Amino acid sequence: MSPDEDFEKRLAGALRGATGAFPPHSADLVRRSVGRGRRMRLFAAARTAAAAVAVVAAGGGLVALGALGGQDDGTPGRLPAGSPAVAAGQPSARTPAPVGGAEMVRILKGLLPPGGTVSDASGRGPGEGEGAGSPMARLTYSTARGSTGVDVTLTRLDPSVPADRQGQGGCLPVEVRPYDRCTTRKLPGGAELTTTRSYTYPDSDTGQRRWYAVFTTAGGAQVAVQEFGGGGEKEASGGADPLLSMDRLTSIARSPRWNAALAALPAPPSAPATGGGRTSGAALTRVLKAHLPRGGTVSDLNAGDGLVQLVYDDGHGRSMVEADVQYDMTAELAGHMGCAGVPGDCAARTLADGTRVKEVRGRSEKGGPAEVWLVDVLYPDGRRVAVRSVDSYAESGPVTRPRPVLDLDGLRATALDRRFFTG
C-alpha cells in the first residue's frame, strides 16, 4: 500500500470515529437549529453581529412618542401609513456604497433621546470583521435613572426561504419562550413589526430584562433593535425595566435614517436545500393529534417539516407535547440509544425487528422544575421518532399539572406509529 493510500485510509477512519463521537441531536435541538431556525435565531444574529452581543431587544428614538400615538405599555402605537421606513431596504437598480461601522454608531446615537450620555460604542459595516453583510452598532446609554445596553442589527432576508426560518421577526413559540410578551402585526404597505418584552435568560421570568423591536420592510430588509436593562447583556442581574420604552424602540427600528444602510445590504446567500426525507408539519400534526386523549383542547400549535409542538389541556392543566421525525440517524445515534449516563429513570430495549426504543423520565434539561417524559425510537433503516410530553406548557416553564398528559404507554404508541413517515 502506497503512503497516499495509507493516509487516505487512516483519514477516513478518523472521520468516521469523530462522527460517531458526536452526541445525538435531541428533538428540541433540531427544532431550534434546523427545523425552522426560530429557537435560537435571536441569539445567533447578535453573536455574529458583535463579538459577544446577543440579538433581541432595543433602543432610542427619532420619532416622538406622541407621533406614534401609543402608550408606554409595550404596545406599539398607531404608525402612519405613509411612513418612509415602510419602503426601506427594497433593492434598487444601483446599489449604493455600504455604510461603515462608524456611521452605524453615529446614526444610532442620533436616534437616542437627548439628555443622556453614550459609552462603550462600537459598530461594524458589511465586510468589516466577522459576520459580513450584517451591519451593526452597539453602545451603553446612561441617564440619572441608570444605564441600558442598546444595539441594532440590519439584515436582508432571502426571498427563497420562508420568513419564519430566518431573521428575527415574528413571535417565538410559547413552548420555546414561555415568558415572552410578544406582539406581531402587519403594517400598511406590507411591512411587519414585532415587539417583545423578554429576559436575558429566556427560561426564567426574573433577572435582567431585555426588550426588542424588529421591523421588516415589504422588500425584505430587517432592522432589529434590542435593549438590556441595567447595562450590557448579562452585566446586570436586577429586574428593572430598560430606560427606553417600547415606543422608543419602535421609532428607532422604523427610522428612515437606516434607509441608506438597508439599501446597500448585499443579497443574502441562499440557504442550502435540505437533503433526505422530511415529513410535513401538517402530516405530523394529524398523527400526533390522533394519539391525544379525547375531550381536551389544543393550543399554541407550532409545526414545521420534521417537527410539531403543541400545548394540550385536558382540564387538569396544560401540557406540552412534541414529536420530532428524522432520517438517516443510525450513525449519529450510535452508542446513544442506551441508558449509560442518562439522568432520571431510563429503560432501553431492542425489538425483534431491530428497532431500538429508549424511554426516559426526568427533569427538563433546561434546568427548570418541569418533568419531561420521552420515548425515542430508532428504526434499523435510520429513521427516528422522538416524542415527549411535559408537565408544563414549556420545558422551561412552571409546572402546570400533576404529570405529563401522555404517559409512557401513550408516548410509546405514538413514537411507534409509522404514519409519521407516510402522513
mmCIF file with all atom_site columns, N, CA and C in Angstrom, residues 379-413:
data_model
loop_
_atom_site.group_PDB
_atom_site.id
_atom_site.type_symbol
_atom_site.label_atom_id
_atom_site.label_alt_id
_atom_site.label_comp_id
_atom_site.label_asym_id
_atom_site.label_entity_id
_atom_site.label_seq_id
_atom_site.pdbx_PDB_ins_code
_atom_site.Cartn_x
_atom_site.Cartn_y
_atom_site.Cartn_z
_atom_site.occupancy
_atom_site.B_iso_or_equiv
_atom_site.pdbx_formal_charge
_atom_site.auth_seq_id
_atom_site.auth_comp_id
_atom_site.auth_asym_id
_atom_site.auth_atom_id
_atom_site.pdbx_PDB_model_num
ATOM 1   N N  . TYR A 1 379 ? -35.299 3.210  14.107 1.00 0.00 ? 379 TYR A N  1
ATOM 2   C CA . TYR A 1 379 ? -35.535 2.048  13.266 1.00 0.00 ? 379 TYR A CA 1
ATOM 3   C C  . TYR A 1 379 ? -34.227 1.586  12.621 1.00 0.00 ? 379 TYR A C  1
ATOM 4   N N  . PRO A 1 380 ? -34.149 0.318  12.209 1.00 0.00 ? 380 PRO A N  1
ATOM 5   C CA . PRO A 1 380 ? -32.913 -0.199 11.607 1.00 0.00 ? 380 PRO A CA 1
ATOM 6   C C  . PRO A 1 380 ? -32.462 0.579  10.373 1.00 0.00 ? 380 PRO A C  1
ATOM 7   N N  . ASP A 1 381 ? -33.400 1.196  9.645  1.00 0.00 ? 381 ASP A N  1
ATOM 8   C CA . ASP A 1 381 ? -33.031 1.943  8.437  1.00 0.00 ? 381 ASP A CA 1
ATOM 9   C C  . ASP A 1 381 ? -32.637 3.391  8.724  1.00 0.00 ? 381 ASP A C  1
ATOM 10  N N  . GLY A 1 382 ? -32.526 3.772  9.993  1.00 0.00 ? 382 GLY A N  1
ATOM 11  C CA . GLY A 1 382 ? -32.070 5.105  10.353 1.00 0.00 ? 382 GLY A CA 1
ATOM 12  C C  . GLY A 1 382 ? -33.162 6.115  10.622 1.00 0.00 ? 382 GLY A C  1
ATOM 13  N N  . ARG A 1 383 ? -34.415 5.750  10.412 1.00 0.00 ? 383 ARG A N  1
ATOM 14  C CA . ARG A 1 383 ? -35.492 6.680  10.740 1.00 0.00 ? 383 ARG A CA 1
ATOM 15  C C  . ARG A 1 383 ? -35.653 6.766  12.250 1.00 0.00 ? 383 ARG A C  1
ATOM 16  N N  . ARG A 1 384 ? -35.954 7.962  12.721 1.00 0.00 ? 384 ARG A N  1
ATOM 17  C CA . ARG A 1 384 ? -36.054 8.183  14.163 1.00 0.00 ? 384 ARG A CA 1
ATOM 18  C C  . ARG A 1 384 ? -37.310 8.983  14.476 1.00 0.00 ? 384 ARG A C  1
ATOM 19  N N  . VAL A 1 385 ? -37.986 8.612  15.548 1.00 0.00 ? 385 VAL A N  1
ATOM 20  C CA . VAL A 1 385 ? -39.110 9.380  16.071 1.00 0.00 ? 385 VAL A CA 1
ATOM 21  C C  . VAL A 1 385 ? -38.881 9.583  17.569 1.00 0.00 ? 385 VAL A C  1
ATOM 22  N N  . ALA A 1 386 ? -38.855 10.829 18.013 1.00 0.00 ? 386 ALA A N  1
ATOM 23  C CA . ALA A 1 386 ? -38.740 11.146 19.432 1.00 0.00 ? 386 ALA A CA 1
ATOM 24  C C  . ALA A 1 386 ? -39.991 11.916 19.837 1.00 0.00 ? 386 ALA A C  1
ATOM 25  N N  . VAL A 1 387 ? -40.716 11.389 20.811 1.00 0.00 ? 387 VAL A N  1
ATOM 26  C CA . VAL A 1 387 ? -41.951 12.023 21.279 1.00 0.00 ? 387 VAL A CA 1
ATOM 27  C C  . VAL A 1 387 ? -41.796 12.311 22.761 1.00 0.00 ? 387 VAL A C  1
ATOM 28  N N  . ARG A 1 388 ? -42.136 13.517 23.162 1.00 0.00 ? 388 ARG A N  1
ATOM 29  C CA . ARG A 1 388 ? -42.002 13.896 24.567 1.00 0.00 ? 388 ARG A CA 1
ATOM 30  C C  . ARG A 1 388 ? -43.249 14.623 25.035 1.00 0.00 ? 388 ARG A C  1
ATOM 31  N N  . SER A 1 389 ? -43.483 14.548 26.327 1.00 0.00 ? 389 SER A N  1
ATOM 32  C CA . SER A 1 389 ? -44.575 15.268 26.961 1.00 0.00 ? 389 SER A CA 1
ATOM 33  C C  . SER A 1 389 ? -44.055 15.843 28.269 1.00 0.00 ? 389 SER A C  1
ATOM 34  N N  . VAL A 1 390 ? -44.559 17.020 28.636 1.00 0.00 ? 390 VAL A N  1
ATOM 35  C CA . VAL A 1 390 ? -44.034 17.770 29.773 1.00 0.00 ? 390 VAL A CA 1
ATOM 36  C C  . VAL A 1 390 ? -45.180 18.137 30.704 1.00 0.00 ? 390 VAL A C  1
ATOM 37  N N  . ASP A 1 391 ? -44.906 18.212 31.998 1.00 0.00 ? 391 ASP A N  1
ATOM 38  C CA . ASP A 1 391 ? -45.942 18.626 32.949 1.00 0.00 ? 391 ASP A CA 1
ATOM 39  C C  . ASP A 1 391 ? -46.047 20.142 33.037 1.00 0.00 ? 391 ASP A C  1
ATOM 40  N N  . SER A 1 392 ? -45.780 20.805 31.923 1.00 0.00 ? 392 SER A N  1
ATOM 41  C CA . SER A 1 392 ? -45.876 22.251 31.787 1.00 0.00 ? 392 SER A CA 1
ATOM 42  C C  . SER A 1 392 ? -46.160 22.551 30.322 1.00 0.00 ? 392 SER A C  1
ATOM 43  N N  . TYR A 1 393 ? -46.485 23.799 30.031 1.00 0.00 ? 393 TYR A N  1
ATOM 44  C CA . TYR A 1 393 ? -46.690 24.187 28.639 1.00 0.00 ? 393 TYR A CA 1
ATOM 45  C C  . TYR A 1 393 ? -45.372 24.458 27.928 1.00 0.00 ? 393 TYR A C  1
ATOM 46  N N  . ALA A 1 394 ? -44.250 24.403 28.661 1.00 0.00 ? 394 ALA A N  1
ATOM 47  C CA . ALA A 1 394 ? -42.920 24.584 28.087 1.00 0.00 ? 394 ALA A CA 1
ATOM 48  C C  . ALA A 1 394 ? -41.913 23.928 29.005 1.00 0.00 ? 394 ALA A C  1
ATOM 49  N N  . GLU A 1 395 ? -40.827 23.424 28.435 1.00 0.00 ? 395 GLU A N  1
ATOM 50  C CA . GLU A 1 395 ? -39.822 22.768 29.265 1.00 0.00 ? 395 GLU A CA 1
ATOM 51  C C  . GLU A 1 395 ? -39.238 23.702 30.317 1.00 0.00 ? 395 GLU A C  1
ATOM 52  N N  . SER A 1 396 ? -39.103 24.956 29.987 1.00 0.00 ? 396 SER A N  1
ATOM 53  C CA . SER A 1 396 ? -38.545 25.908 30.948 1.00 0.00 ? 396 SER A CA 1
ATOM 54  C C  . SER A 1 396 ? -39.629 26.684 31.673 1.00 0.00 ? 396 SER A C  1
ATOM 55  N N  . GLY A 1 397 ? -40.881 26.266 31.526 1.00 0.00 ? 397 GLY A N  1
ATOM 56  C CA . GLY A 1 397 ? -41.981 26.942 32.190 1.00 0.00 ? 397 GLY A CA 1
ATOM 57  C C  . GLY A 1 397 ? -42.285 26.356 33.559 1.00 0.00 ? 397 GLY A C  1
ATOM 58  N N  . PRO A 1 398 ? -43.240 26.926 34.274 1.00 0.00 ? 398 PRO A N  1
ATOM 59  C CA . PRO A 1 398 ? -43.625 26.415 35.595 1.00 0.00 ? 398 PRO A CA 1
ATOM 60  C C  . PRO A 1 398 ? -44.459 25.140 35.454 1.00 0.00 ? 398 PRO A C  1
ATOM 61  N N  . VAL A 1 399 ? -44.443 24.321 36.476 1.00 0.00 ? 399 VAL A N  1
ATOM 62  C CA . VAL A 1 399 ? -45.265 23.113 36.479 1.00 0.00 ? 399 VAL A CA 1
ATOM 63  C C  . VAL A 1 399 ? -46.742 23.506 36.486 1.00 0.00 ? 399 VAL A C  1
ATOM 64  N N  . THR A 1 400 ? -47.525 22.933 35.568 1.00 0.00 ? 400 THR A N  1
ATOM 65  C CA . THR A 1 400 ? -48.927 23.328 35.423 1.00 0.00 ? 400 THR A CA 1
ATOM 66  C C  . THR A 1 400 ? -49.903 22.166 35.592 1.00 0.00 ? 400 THR A C  1
ATOM 67  N N  . ARG A 1 401 ? -49.389 20.954 35.860 1.00 0.00 ? 401 ARG A N  1
ATOM 68  C CA . ARG A 1 401 ? -50.276 19.800 36.035 1.00 0.00 ? 401 ARG A CA 1
ATOM 69  C C  . ARG A 1 401 ? -49.512 18.721 36.809 1.00 0.00 ? 401 ARG A C  1
ATOM 70  N N  . PRO A 1 402 ? -50.206 17.721 37.368 1.00 0.00 ? 402 PRO A N  1
ATOM 71  C CA . PRO A 1 402 ? -49.527 16.713 38.187 1.00 0.00 ? 402 PRO A CA 1
ATOM 72  C C  . PRO A 1 402 ? -48.495 15.895 37.427 1.00 0.00 ? 402 PRO A C  1
ATOM 73  N N  . ARG A 1 403 ? -48.760 15.559 36.155 1.00 0.00 ? 403 ARG A N  1
ATOM 74  C CA . ARG A 1 403 ? -47.836 14.776 35.341 1.00 0.00 ? 403 ARG A CA 1
ATOM 75  C C  . ARG A 1 403 ? -48.102 15.074 33.873 1.00 0.00 ? 403 ARG A C  1
ATOM 76  N N  . PRO A 1 404 ? -47.176 14.725 32.981 1.00 0.00 ? 404 PRO A N  1
ATOM 77  C CA . PRO A 1 404 ? -47.415 14.976 31.555 1.00 0.00 ? 404 PRO A CA 1
ATOM 78  C C  . PRO A 1 404 ? -48.701 14.315 31.074 1.00 0.00 ? 404 PRO A C  1
ATOM 79  N N  . VAL A 1 405 ? -49.331 14.902 30.064 1.00 0.00 ? 405 VAL A N  1
ATOM 80  C CA . VAL A 1 405 ? -50.634 14.412 29.598 1.00 0.00 ? 405 VAL A CA 1
ATOM 81  C C  . VAL A 1 405 ? -50.521 13.032 28.952 1.00 0.00 ? 405 VAL A C  1
ATOM 82  N N  . LEU A 1 406 ? -49.392 12.711 28.328 1.00 0.00 ? 406 LEU A N  1
ATOM 83  C CA . LEU A 1 406 ? -49.170 11.383 27.772 1.00 0.00 ? 406 LEU A CA 1
ATOM 84  C C  . LEU A 1 406 ? -48.215 10.616 28.687 1.00 0.00 ? 406 LEU A C  1
ATOM 85  N N  . ASP A 1 407 ? -48.652 9.451  29.158 1.00 0.00 ? 407 ASP A N  1
ATOM 86  C CA . ASP A 1 407 ? -47.756 8.622  29.952 1.00 0.00 ? 407 ASP A CA 1
ATOM 87  C C  . ASP A 1 407 ? -46.839 7.847  29.012 1.00 0.00 ? 407 ASP A C  1
ATOM 88  N N  . LEU A 1 408 ? -45.983 6.989  29.569 1.00 0.00 ? 408 LEU A N  1
ATOM 89  C CA . LEU A 1 408 ? -45.023 6.271  28.732 1.00 0.00 ? 408 LEU A CA 1
ATOM 90  C C  . LEU A 1 408 ? -45.708 5.346  27.737 1.00 0.00 ? 408 LEU A C  1
ATOM 91  N N  . ASP A 1 409 ? -46.822 4.731  28.131 1.00 0.00 ? 409 ASP A N  1
ATOM 92  C CA . ASP A 1 409 ? -47.541 3.882  27.183 1.00 0.00 ? 409 ASP A CA 1
ATOM 93  C C  . ASP A 1 409 ? -48.040 4.706  25.996 1.00 0.00 ? 409 ASP A C  1
ATOM 94  N N  . GLY A 1 410 ? -48.607 5.876  26.292 1.00 0.00 ? 410 GLY A N  1
ATOM 95  C CA . GLY A 1 410 ? -49.091 6.732  25.222 1.00 0.00 ? 410 GLY A CA 1
ATOM 96  C C  . GLY A 1 410 ? -47.962 7.263  24.355 1.00 0.00 ? 410 GLY A C  1
ATOM 97  N N  . LEU A 1 411 ? -46.856 7.616  24.977 1.00 0.00 ? 411 LEU A N  1
ATOM 98  C CA . LEU A 1 411 ? -45.709 8.085  24.213 1.00 0.00 ? 411 LEU A CA 1
ATOM 99  C C  . LEU A 1 411 ? -45.130 6.989  23.334 1.00 0.00 ? 411 LEU A C  1
ATOM 100 N N  . ARG A 1 412 ? -45.091 5.765  23.879 1.00 0.00 ? 412 ARG A N  1
ATOM 101 C CA . ARG A 1 412 ? -44.551 4.643  23.105 1.00 0.00 ? 412 ARG A CA 1
ATOM 102 C C  . ARG A 1 412 ? -45.431 4.355  21.892 1.00 0.00 ? 412 ARG A C  1
ATOM 103 N N  . ALA A 1 413 ? -46.744 4.319  22.101 1.00 0.00 ? 413 ALA A N  1
ATOM 104 C CA . ALA A 1 413 ? -47.647 4.068  20.981 1.00 0.00 ? 413 ALA A CA 1
ATOM 105 C C  . ALA A 1 413 ? -47.521 5.160  19.923 1.00 0.00 ? 413 ALA A C  1
#
